[in-house]
mmCIF file of C-alpha atoms in Angstrom:
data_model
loop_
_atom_site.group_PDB
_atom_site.id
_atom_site.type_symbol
_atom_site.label_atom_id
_atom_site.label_comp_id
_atom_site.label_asym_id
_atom_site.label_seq_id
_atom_site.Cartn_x
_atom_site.Cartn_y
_atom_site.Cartn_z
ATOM 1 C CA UNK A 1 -29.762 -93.973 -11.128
ATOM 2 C CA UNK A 2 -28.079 -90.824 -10.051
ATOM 3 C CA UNK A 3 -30.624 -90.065 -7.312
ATOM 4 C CA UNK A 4 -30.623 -93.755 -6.233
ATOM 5 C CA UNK A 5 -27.023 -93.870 -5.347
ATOM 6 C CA UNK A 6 -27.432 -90.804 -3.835
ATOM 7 C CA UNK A 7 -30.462 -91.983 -1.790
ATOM 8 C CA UNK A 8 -28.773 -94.786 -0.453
ATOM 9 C CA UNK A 9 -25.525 -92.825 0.171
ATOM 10 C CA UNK A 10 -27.559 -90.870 2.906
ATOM 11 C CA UNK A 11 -29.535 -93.594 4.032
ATOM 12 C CA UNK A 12 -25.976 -95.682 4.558
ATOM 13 C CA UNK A 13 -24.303 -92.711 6.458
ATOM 14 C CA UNK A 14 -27.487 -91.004 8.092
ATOM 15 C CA UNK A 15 -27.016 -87.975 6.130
ATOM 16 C CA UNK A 16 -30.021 -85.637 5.859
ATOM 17 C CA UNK A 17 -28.047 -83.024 4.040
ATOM 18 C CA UNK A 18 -28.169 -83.801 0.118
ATOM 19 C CA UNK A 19 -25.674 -81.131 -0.578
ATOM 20 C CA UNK A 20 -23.166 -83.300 1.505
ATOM 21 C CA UNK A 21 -24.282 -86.347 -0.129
ATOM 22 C CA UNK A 22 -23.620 -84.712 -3.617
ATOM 23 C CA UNK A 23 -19.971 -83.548 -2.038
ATOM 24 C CA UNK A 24 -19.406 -86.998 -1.202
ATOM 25 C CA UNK A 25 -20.190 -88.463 -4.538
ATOM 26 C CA UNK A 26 -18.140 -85.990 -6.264
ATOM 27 C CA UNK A 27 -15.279 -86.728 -4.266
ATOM 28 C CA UNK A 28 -15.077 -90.199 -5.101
ATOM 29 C CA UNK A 29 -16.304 -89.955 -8.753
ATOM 30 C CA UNK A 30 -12.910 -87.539 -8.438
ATOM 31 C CA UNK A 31 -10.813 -90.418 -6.947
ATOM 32 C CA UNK A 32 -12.355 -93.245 -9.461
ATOM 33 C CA UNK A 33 -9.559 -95.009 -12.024
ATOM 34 C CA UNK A 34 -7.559 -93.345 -13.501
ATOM 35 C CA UNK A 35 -7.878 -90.074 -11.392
ATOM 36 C CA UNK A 36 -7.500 -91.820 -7.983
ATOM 37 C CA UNK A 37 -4.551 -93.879 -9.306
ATOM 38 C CA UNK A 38 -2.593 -90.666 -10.264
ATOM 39 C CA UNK A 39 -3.949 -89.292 -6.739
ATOM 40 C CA UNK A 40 -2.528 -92.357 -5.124
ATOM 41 C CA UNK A 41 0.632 -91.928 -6.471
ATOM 42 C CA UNK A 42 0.804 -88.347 -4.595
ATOM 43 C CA UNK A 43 -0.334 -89.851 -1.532
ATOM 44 C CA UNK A 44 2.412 -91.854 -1.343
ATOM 45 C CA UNK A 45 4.908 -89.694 -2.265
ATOM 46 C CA UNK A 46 3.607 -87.290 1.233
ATOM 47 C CA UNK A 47 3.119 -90.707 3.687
ATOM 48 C CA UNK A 48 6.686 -91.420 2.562
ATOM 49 C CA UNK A 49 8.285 -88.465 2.573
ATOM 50 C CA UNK A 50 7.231 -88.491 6.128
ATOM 51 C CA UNK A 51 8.655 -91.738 6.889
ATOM 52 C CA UNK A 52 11.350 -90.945 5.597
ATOM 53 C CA UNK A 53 11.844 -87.780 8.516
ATOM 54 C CA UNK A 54 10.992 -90.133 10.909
ATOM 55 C CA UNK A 55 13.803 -92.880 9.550
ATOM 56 C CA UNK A 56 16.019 -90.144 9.721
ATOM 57 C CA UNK A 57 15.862 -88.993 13.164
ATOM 58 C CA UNK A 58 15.643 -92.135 15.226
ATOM 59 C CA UNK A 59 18.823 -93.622 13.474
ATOM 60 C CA UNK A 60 21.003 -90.410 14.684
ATOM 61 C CA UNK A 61 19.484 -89.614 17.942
ATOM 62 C CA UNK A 62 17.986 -92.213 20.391
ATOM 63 C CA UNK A 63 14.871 -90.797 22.138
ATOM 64 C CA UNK A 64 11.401 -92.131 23.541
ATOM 65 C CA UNK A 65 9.957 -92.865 20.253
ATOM 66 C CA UNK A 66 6.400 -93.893 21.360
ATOM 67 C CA UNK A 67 4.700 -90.883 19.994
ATOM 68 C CA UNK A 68 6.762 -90.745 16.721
ATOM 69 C CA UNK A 69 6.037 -94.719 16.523
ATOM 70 C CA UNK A 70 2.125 -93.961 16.267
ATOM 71 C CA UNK A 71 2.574 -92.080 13.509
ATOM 72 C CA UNK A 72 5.173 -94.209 11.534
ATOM 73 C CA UNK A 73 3.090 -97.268 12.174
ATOM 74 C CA UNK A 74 -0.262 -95.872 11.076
ATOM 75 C CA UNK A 75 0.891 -94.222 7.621
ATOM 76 C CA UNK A 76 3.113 -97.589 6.781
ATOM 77 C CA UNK A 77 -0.433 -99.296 7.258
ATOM 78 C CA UNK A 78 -1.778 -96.444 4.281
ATOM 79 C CA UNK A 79 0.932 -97.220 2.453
ATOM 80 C CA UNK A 80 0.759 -100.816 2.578
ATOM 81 C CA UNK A 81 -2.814 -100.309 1.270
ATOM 82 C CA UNK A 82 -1.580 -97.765 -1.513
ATOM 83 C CA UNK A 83 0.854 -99.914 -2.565
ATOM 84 C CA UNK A 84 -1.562 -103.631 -3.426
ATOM 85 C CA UNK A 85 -3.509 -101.732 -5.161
ATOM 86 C CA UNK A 86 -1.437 -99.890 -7.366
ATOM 87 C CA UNK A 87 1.120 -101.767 -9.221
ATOM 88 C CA UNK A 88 2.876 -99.044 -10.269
ATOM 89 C CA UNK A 89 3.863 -98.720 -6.814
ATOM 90 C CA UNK A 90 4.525 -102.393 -5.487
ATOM 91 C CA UNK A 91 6.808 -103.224 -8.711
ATOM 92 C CA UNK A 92 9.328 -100.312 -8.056
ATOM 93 C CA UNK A 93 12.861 -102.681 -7.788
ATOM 94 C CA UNK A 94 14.430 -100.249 -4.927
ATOM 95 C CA UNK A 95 12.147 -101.353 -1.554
ATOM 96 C CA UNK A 96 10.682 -98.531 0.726
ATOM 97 C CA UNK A 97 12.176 -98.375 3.695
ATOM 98 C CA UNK A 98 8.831 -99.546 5.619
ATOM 99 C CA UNK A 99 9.310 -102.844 3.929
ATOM 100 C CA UNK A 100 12.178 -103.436 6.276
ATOM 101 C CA UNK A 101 10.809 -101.413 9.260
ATOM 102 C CA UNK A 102 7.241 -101.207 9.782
ATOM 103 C CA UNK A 103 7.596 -100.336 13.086
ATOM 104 C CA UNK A 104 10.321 -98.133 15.023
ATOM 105 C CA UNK A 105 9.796 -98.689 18.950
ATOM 106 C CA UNK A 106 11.849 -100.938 19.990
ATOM 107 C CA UNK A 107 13.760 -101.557 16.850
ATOM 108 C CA UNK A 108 16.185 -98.366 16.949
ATOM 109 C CA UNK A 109 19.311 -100.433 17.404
ATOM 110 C CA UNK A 110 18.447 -102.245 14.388
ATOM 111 C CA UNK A 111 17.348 -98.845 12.271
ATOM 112 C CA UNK A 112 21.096 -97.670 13.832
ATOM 113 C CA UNK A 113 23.330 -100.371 12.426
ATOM 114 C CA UNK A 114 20.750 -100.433 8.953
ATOM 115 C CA UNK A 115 21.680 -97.307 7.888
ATOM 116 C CA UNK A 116 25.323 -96.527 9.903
ATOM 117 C CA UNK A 117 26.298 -100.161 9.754
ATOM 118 C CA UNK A 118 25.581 -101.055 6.251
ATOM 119 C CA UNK A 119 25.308 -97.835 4.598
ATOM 120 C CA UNK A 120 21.450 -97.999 3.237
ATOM 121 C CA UNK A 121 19.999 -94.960 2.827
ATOM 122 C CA UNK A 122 16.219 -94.129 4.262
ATOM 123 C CA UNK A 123 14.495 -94.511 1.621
ATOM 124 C CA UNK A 124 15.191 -91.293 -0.377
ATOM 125 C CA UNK A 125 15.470 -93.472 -3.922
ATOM 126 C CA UNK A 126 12.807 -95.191 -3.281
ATOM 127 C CA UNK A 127 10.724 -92.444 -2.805
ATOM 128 C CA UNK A 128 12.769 -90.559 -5.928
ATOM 129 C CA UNK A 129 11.234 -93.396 -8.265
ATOM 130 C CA UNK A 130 7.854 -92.325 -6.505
ATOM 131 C CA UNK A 131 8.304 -88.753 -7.270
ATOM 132 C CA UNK A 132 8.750 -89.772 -10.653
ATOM 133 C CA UNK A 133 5.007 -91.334 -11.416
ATOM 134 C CA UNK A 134 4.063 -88.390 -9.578
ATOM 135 C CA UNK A 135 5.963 -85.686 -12.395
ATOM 136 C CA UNK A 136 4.620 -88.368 -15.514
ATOM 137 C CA UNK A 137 1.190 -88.346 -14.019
ATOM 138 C CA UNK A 138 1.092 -84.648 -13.994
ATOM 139 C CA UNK A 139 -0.265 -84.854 -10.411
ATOM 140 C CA UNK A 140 2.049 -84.029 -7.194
ATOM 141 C CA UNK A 141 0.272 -82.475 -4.889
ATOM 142 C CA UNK A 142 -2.470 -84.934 -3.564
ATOM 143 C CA UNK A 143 -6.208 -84.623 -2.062
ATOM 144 C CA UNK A 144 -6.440 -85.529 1.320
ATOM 145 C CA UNK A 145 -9.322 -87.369 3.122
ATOM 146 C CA UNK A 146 -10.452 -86.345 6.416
ATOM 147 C CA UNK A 147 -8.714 -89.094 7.820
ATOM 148 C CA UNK A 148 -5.322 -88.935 6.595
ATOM 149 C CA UNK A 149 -5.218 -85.434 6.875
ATOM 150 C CA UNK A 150 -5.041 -85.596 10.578
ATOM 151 C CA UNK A 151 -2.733 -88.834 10.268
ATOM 152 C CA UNK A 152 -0.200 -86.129 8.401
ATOM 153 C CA UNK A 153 -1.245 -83.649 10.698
ATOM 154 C CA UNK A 154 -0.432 -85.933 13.930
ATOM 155 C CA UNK A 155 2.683 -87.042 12.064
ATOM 156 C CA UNK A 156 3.932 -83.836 11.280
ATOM 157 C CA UNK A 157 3.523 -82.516 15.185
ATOM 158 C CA UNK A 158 5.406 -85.930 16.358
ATOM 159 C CA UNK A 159 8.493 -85.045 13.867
ATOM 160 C CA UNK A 160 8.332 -81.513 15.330
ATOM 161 C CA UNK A 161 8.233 -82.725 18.593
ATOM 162 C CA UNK A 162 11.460 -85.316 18.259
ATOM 163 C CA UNK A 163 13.329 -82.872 16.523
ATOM 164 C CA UNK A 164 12.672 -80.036 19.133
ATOM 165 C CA UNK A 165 13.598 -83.175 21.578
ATOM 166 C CA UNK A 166 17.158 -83.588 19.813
ATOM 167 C CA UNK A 167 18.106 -79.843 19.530
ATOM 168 C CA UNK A 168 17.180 -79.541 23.071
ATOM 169 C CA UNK A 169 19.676 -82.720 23.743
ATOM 170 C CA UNK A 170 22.265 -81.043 21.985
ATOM 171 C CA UNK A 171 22.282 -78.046 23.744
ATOM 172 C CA UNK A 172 22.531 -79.472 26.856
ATOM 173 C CA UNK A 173 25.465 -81.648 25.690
ATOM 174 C CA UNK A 174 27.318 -78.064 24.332
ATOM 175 C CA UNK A 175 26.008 -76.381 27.567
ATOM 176 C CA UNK A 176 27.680 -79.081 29.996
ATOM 177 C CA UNK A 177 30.770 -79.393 27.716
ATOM 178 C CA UNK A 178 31.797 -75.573 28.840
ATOM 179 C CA UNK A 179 33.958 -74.586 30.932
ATOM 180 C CA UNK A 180 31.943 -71.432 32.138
ATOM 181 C CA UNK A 181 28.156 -70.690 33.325
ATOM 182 C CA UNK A 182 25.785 -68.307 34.446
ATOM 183 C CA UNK A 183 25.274 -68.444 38.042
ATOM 184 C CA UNK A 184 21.657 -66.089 37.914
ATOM 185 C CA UNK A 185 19.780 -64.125 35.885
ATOM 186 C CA UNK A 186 18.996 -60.611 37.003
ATOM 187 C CA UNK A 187 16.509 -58.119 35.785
ATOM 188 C CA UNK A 188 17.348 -54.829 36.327
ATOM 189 C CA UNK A 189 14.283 -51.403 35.939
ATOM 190 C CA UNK A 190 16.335 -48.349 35.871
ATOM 191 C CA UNK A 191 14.046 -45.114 36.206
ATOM 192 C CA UNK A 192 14.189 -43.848 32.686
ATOM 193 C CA UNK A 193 12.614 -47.115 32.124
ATOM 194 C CA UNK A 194 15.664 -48.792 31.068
ATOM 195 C CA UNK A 195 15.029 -52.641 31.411
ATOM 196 C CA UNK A 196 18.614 -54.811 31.555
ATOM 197 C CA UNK A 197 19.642 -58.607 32.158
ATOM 198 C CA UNK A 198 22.495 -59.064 34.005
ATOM 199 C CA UNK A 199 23.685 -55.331 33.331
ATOM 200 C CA UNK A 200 24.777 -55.942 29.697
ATOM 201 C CA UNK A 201 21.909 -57.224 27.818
ATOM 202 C CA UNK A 202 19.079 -54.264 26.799
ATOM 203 C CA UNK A 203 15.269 -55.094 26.292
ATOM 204 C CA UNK A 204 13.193 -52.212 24.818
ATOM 205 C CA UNK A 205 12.927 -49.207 27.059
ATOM 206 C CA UNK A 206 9.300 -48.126 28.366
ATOM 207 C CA UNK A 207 8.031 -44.584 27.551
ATOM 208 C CA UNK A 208 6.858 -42.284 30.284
ATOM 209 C CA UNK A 209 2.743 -42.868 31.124
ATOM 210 C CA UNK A 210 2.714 -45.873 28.793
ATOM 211 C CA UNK A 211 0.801 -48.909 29.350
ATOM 212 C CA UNK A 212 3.886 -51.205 29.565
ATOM 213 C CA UNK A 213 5.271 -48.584 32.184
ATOM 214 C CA UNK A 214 2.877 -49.128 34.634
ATOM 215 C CA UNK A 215 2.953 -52.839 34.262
ATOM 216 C CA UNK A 216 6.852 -52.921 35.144
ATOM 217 C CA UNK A 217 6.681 -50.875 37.953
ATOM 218 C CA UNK A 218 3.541 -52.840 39.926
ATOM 219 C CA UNK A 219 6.015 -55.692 38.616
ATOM 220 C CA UNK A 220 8.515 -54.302 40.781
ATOM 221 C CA UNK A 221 7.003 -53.396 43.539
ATOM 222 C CA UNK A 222 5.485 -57.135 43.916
ATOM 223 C CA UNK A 223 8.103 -59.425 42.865
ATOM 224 C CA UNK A 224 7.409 -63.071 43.611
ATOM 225 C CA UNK A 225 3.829 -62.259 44.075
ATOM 226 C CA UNK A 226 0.848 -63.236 41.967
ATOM 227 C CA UNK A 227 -0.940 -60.309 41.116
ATOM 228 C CA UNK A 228 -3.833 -58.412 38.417
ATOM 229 C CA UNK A 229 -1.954 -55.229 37.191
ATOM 230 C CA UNK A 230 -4.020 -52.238 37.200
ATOM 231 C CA UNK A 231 -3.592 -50.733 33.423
ATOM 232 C CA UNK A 232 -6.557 -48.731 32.923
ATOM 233 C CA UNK A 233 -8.355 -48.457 29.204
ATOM 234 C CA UNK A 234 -6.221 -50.741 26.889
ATOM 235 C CA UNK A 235 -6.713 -52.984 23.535
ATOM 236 C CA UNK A 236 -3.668 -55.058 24.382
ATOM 237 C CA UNK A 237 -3.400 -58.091 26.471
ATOM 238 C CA UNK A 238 -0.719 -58.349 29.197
ATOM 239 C CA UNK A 239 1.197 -61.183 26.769
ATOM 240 C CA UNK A 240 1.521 -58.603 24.086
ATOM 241 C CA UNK A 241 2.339 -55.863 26.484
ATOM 242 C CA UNK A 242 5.756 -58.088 27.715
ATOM 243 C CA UNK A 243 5.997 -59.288 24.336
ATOM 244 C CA UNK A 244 6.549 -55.941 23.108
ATOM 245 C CA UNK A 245 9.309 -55.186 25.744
ATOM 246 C CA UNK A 246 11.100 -58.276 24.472
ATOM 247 C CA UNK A 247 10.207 -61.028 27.343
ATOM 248 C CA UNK A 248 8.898 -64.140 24.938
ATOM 249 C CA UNK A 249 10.722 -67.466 25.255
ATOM 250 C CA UNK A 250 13.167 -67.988 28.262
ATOM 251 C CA UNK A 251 13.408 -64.412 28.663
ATOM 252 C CA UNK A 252 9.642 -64.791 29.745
ATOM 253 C CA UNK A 253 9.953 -68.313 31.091
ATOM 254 C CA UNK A 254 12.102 -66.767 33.798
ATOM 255 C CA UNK A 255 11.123 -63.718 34.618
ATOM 256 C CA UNK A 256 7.133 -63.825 34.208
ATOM 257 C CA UNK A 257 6.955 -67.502 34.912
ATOM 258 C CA UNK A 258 2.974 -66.815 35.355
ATOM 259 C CA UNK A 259 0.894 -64.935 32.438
ATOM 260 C CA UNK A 260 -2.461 -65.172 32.561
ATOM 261 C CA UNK A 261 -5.512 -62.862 31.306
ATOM 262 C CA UNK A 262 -7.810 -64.338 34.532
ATOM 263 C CA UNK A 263 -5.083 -64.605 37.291
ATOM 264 C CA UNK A 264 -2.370 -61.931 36.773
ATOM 265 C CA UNK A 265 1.158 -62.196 35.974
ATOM 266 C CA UNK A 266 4.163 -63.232 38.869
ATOM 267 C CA UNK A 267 7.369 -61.195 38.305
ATOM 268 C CA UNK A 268 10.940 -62.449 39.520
ATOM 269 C CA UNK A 269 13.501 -59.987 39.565
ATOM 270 C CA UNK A 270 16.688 -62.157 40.337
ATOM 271 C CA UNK A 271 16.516 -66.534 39.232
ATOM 272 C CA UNK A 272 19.644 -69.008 40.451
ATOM 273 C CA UNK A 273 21.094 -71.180 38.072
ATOM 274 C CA UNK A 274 19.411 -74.182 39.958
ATOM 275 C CA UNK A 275 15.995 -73.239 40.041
ATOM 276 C CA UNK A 276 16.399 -72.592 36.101
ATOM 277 C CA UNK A 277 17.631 -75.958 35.919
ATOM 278 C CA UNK A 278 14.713 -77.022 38.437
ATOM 279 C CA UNK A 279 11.995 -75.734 36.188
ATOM 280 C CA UNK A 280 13.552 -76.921 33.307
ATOM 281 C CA UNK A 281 14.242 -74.068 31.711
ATOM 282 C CA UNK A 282 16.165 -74.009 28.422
ATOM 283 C CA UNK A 283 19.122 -71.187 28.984
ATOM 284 C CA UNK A 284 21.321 -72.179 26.381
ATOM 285 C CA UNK A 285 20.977 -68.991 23.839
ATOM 286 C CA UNK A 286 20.803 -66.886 26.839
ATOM 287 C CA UNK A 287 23.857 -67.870 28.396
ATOM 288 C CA UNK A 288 25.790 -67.235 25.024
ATOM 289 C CA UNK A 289 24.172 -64.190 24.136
ATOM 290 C CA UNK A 290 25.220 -62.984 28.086
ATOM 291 C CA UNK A 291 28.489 -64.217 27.765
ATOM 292 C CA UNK A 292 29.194 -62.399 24.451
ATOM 293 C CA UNK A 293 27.730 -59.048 25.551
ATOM 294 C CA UNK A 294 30.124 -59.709 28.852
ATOM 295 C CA UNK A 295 28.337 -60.768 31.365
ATOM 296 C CA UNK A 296 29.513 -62.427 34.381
ATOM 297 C CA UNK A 297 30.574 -65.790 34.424
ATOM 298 C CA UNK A 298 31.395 -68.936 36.790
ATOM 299 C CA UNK A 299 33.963 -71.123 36.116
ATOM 300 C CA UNK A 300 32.349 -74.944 35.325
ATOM 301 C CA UNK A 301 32.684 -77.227 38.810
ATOM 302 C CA UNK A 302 32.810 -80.361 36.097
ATOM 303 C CA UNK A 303 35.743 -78.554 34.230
ATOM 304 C CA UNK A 304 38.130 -77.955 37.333
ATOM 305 C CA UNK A 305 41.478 -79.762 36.782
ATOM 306 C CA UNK A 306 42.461 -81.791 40.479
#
């Protein structure tokens, strides 16, 4: 009977392997009552956990929620599945919040007053009462198919993605709040291979002959110029190289805006405050770290009493 299910298995799916035929029956002799009930109950627990993340950040921030909305929409329509076919779930008194939200573009006002308004939560108890089959059922940690392990994988980017899109809104809200700003960034290459930003903040200092040495000074002789450094015999890459010296993030945004193994690198000595702002370029950290090591300021145009 064994071989027969198997047989048809492969003819069903086109498999010629029988080894993945074999995988595939174990895996859902695995998931069968009462193991996949137990396994459901962890499922649920993850999809809502991560609805729960998403809940969170579109009622206090308002962004484009298109991507974010994928994923909320597809693992609601998991858990709807989930939940009619495990009782256990469905009959929990406290609702998940998907029951009142299964979708969030284009209902974020709603979402706003639903949790601000009338004081709900986002569907932590629910998901509490969840945890709880999940602790009696000695099984918390769930198996994954294929499938929704790249719906949680998608979801989790799209929560990374908002949230980097809400710290980045909040920066610029503290940034255009202050009353002082940096006008341009300089990079200075003293000869003992002393590498400074605007005179007061210190990157690491190249060594005589090294590899990063001769990569600053063709830098500096060809600012604003694509270019291949020549560095001779060498097991690291020219990413490394800078990354080594301390130019990663906005550090290398600006001043290496080009970094490429095939192409070459471009160098900028000296960047204005608008083309930092033209290239979108995220200074905030900078700026305070500058500031606090004493750099030199401008006064805010937007903060000038008349």
């Amino acid at each position: 009977m064994k071989d027969e299910t198997k047989q048809g298995l492969m003819k069903l799916l086109g498999i010629t392997d029988g080894k993945v035929a074999d995988d595939i029956l174990a895996y859902a002799k695995k998931l069968s009552a009462p193991e996949r009930k137990t396994n459901d109950f962890a499922l649920a627990k993850a999809l809502n956990e991560r609805v729960t993340d998403i809940f969170d950040l579109v009622s206090s921030d308002k962004l484009d929620t298109k991507a974010i909305n994928k994923s909320y929409v597809l693992m609601v329509n998991e858990l709807k599945k989930i939940y009619a076919r495990n009782t256990e779930l469905s009959d929990i008194e406290i609702s998940p919040i998907w029951k009142h939200f299964d979708i969030i573009e284009g209902a974020e006002y709603e979402i706003s007053e639903y949790i601000h308004t009338w004081d709900n939560d986002s569907g932590q108890r629910h998901n509490a009462k969840v945890n709880k089959l999940c602790i009696i059922s000695n099984k918390e940690t769930p198996e994954y198919t294929p499938e929704i392990k790249e719906l949680l994988v998608n979801a989790n980017k799209s929560i990374a993605d908002y949230r980097r899109q809400i710290d980045q809104q909040k920066r610029q809200k503290a940034n255009d709040s202050r009353d002082w700003f940096i006008s341009e960034y300089i990079l200075t290459y003293t000869e003992d291979g002393t590498i400074l930003i605007n005179n007061v903040l210190k990157l690491k200092k190249t060594q005589a002959g090294s590899t990063a040495t001769k990569l600053m000074e063709q830098a500096i002789k060809q600012p604003n110029t694509l270019f291949k450094p020549e560095l001779g015999q060498t097991a690291r890459n020219i990413s490394t190289i800078l990354s080594s010296l301390g130019f990663s993030g906005t550090l290398r945004t600006l001043f290496f805006p080009v970094v490429s193994t095939s192409k070459g690198i471009k160098f900028r000595t000296a960047i204005s405050r608008a083309t930092a702002d033209t290239e979108h370029i995220d200074t905030a950290e900078l700026d305070v770290r500058l500031e606090e090591l004493g750099a030199r300021t401008e006064i805010n145009p937007v903060n000038i009493p008349f």
